[in-house]
Short mmCIF file of C-alpha atoms in Angstrom, two decimals:
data_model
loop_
_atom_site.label_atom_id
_atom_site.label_comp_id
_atom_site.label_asym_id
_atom_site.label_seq_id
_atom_site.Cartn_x
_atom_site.Cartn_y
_atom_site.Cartn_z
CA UNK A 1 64.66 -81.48 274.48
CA UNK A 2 63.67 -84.87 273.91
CA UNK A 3 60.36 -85.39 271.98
CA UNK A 4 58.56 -87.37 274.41
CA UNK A 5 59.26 -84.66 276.86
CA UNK A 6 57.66 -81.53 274.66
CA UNK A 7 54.62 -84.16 273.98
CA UNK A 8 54.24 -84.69 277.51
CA UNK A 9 54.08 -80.79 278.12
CA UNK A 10 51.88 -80.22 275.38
CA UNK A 11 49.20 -83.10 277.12
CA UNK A 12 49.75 -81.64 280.70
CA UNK A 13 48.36 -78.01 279.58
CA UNK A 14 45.80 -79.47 277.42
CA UNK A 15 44.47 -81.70 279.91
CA UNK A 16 44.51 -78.57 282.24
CA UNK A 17 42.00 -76.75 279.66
CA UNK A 18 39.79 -79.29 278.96
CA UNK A 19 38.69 -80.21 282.45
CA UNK A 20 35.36 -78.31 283.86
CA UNK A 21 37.13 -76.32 286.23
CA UNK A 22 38.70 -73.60 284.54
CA UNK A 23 41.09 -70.91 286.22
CA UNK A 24 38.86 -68.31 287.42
CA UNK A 25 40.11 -64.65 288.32
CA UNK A 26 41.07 -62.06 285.82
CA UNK A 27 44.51 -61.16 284.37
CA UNK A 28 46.87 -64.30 283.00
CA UNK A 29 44.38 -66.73 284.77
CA UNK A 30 41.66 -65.71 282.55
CA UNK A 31 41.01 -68.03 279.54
CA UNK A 32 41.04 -66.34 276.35
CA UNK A 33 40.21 -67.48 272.64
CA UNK A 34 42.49 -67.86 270.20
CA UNK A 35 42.26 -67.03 266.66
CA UNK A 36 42.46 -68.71 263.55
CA UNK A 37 46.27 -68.28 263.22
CA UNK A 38 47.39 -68.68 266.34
CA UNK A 39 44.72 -72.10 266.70
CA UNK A 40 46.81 -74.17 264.22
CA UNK A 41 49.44 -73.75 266.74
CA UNK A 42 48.17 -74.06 269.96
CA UNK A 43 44.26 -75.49 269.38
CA UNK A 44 41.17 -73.45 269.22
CA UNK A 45 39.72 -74.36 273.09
CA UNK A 46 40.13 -71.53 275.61
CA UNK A 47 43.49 -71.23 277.22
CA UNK A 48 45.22 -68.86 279.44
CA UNK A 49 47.96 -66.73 278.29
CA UNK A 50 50.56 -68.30 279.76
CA UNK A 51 49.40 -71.47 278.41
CA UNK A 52 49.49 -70.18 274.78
CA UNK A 53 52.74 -68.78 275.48
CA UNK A 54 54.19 -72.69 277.03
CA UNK A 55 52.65 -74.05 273.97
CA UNK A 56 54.46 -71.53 271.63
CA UNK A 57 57.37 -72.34 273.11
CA UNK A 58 56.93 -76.34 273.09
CA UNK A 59 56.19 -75.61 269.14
CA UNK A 60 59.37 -73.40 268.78
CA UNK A 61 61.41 -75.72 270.20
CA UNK A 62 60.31 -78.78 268.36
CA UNK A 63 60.80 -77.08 265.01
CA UNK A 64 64.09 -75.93 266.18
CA UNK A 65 63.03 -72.33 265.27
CA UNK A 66 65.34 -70.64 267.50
CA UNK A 67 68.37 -68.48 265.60
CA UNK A 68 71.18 -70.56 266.08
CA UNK A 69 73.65 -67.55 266.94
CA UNK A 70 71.86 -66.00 269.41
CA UNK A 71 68.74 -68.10 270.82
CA UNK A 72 66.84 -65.07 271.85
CA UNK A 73 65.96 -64.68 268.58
CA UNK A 74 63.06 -67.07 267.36
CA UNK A 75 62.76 -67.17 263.71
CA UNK A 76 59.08 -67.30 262.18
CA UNK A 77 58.15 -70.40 260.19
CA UNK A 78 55.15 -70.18 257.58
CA UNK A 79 52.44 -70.39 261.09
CA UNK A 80 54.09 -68.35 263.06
CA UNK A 81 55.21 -65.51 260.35
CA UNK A 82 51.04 -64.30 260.59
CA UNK A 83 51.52 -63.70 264.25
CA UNK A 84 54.46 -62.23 264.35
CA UNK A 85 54.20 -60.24 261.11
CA UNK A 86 57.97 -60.64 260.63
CA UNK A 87 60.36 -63.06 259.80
CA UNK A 88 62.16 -62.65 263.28
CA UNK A 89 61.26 -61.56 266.47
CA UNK A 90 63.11 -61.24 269.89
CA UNK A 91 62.08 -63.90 272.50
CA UNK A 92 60.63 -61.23 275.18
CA UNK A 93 58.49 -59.85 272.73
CA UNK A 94 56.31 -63.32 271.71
CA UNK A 95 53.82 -62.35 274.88
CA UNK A 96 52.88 -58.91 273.14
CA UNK A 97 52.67 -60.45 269.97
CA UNK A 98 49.88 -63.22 271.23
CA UNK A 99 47.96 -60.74 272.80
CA UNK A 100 46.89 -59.36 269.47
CA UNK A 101 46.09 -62.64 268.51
CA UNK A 102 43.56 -63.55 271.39
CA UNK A 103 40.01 -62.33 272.58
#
């Protein structure tokens, strides 16, 4: 992935959060706060979850912290280590792990 293109992603979704009108409803559409650890990665305003999760992706992927053998592995750098609690995780697990992570 070219830089420009995760930079544009990352503007895209934080242009989406920082306009008045938030997604309203309950469930994914529901803005949660992040905390502390999980705010150096993807900011500290109020996103959905599945705007934390594209940002933890766009993050992953510019720090090329996917396991080279099998790229369903991500492997935890020295941010995301505190959310994942482990040095490895498997990629369908990152959701759970953010959700202990927001309020």
């Amino acid at each position: 992935m070219a830089d420009g293109t995760a930079k544009n992603r990352v503007k895209k979704v934080k242009a989406a959060t920082t306009g008045a009108a938030l997604p309203k409803g309950g469930g994914l559409s529901t803005p949660v706060m992040p905390s502390p650890q999980l705010a150096a990665i993807v900011g500290d305003n109020p996103l959905t979850r599945s705007e934390i999760v594209s940002l933890m992706w766009v993050y992953i992927k510019e720090h090329k912290l996917q396991d080279a053998a099998d790229r369903r592995q991500i492997n935890a750098d020295a941010k995301l280590e505190p959310i994942f609690g482990k040095a490895r995780v498997g990629m369908f697990e990152l959701s759970k792990l953010i959700s202990d992570h927001v309020k």
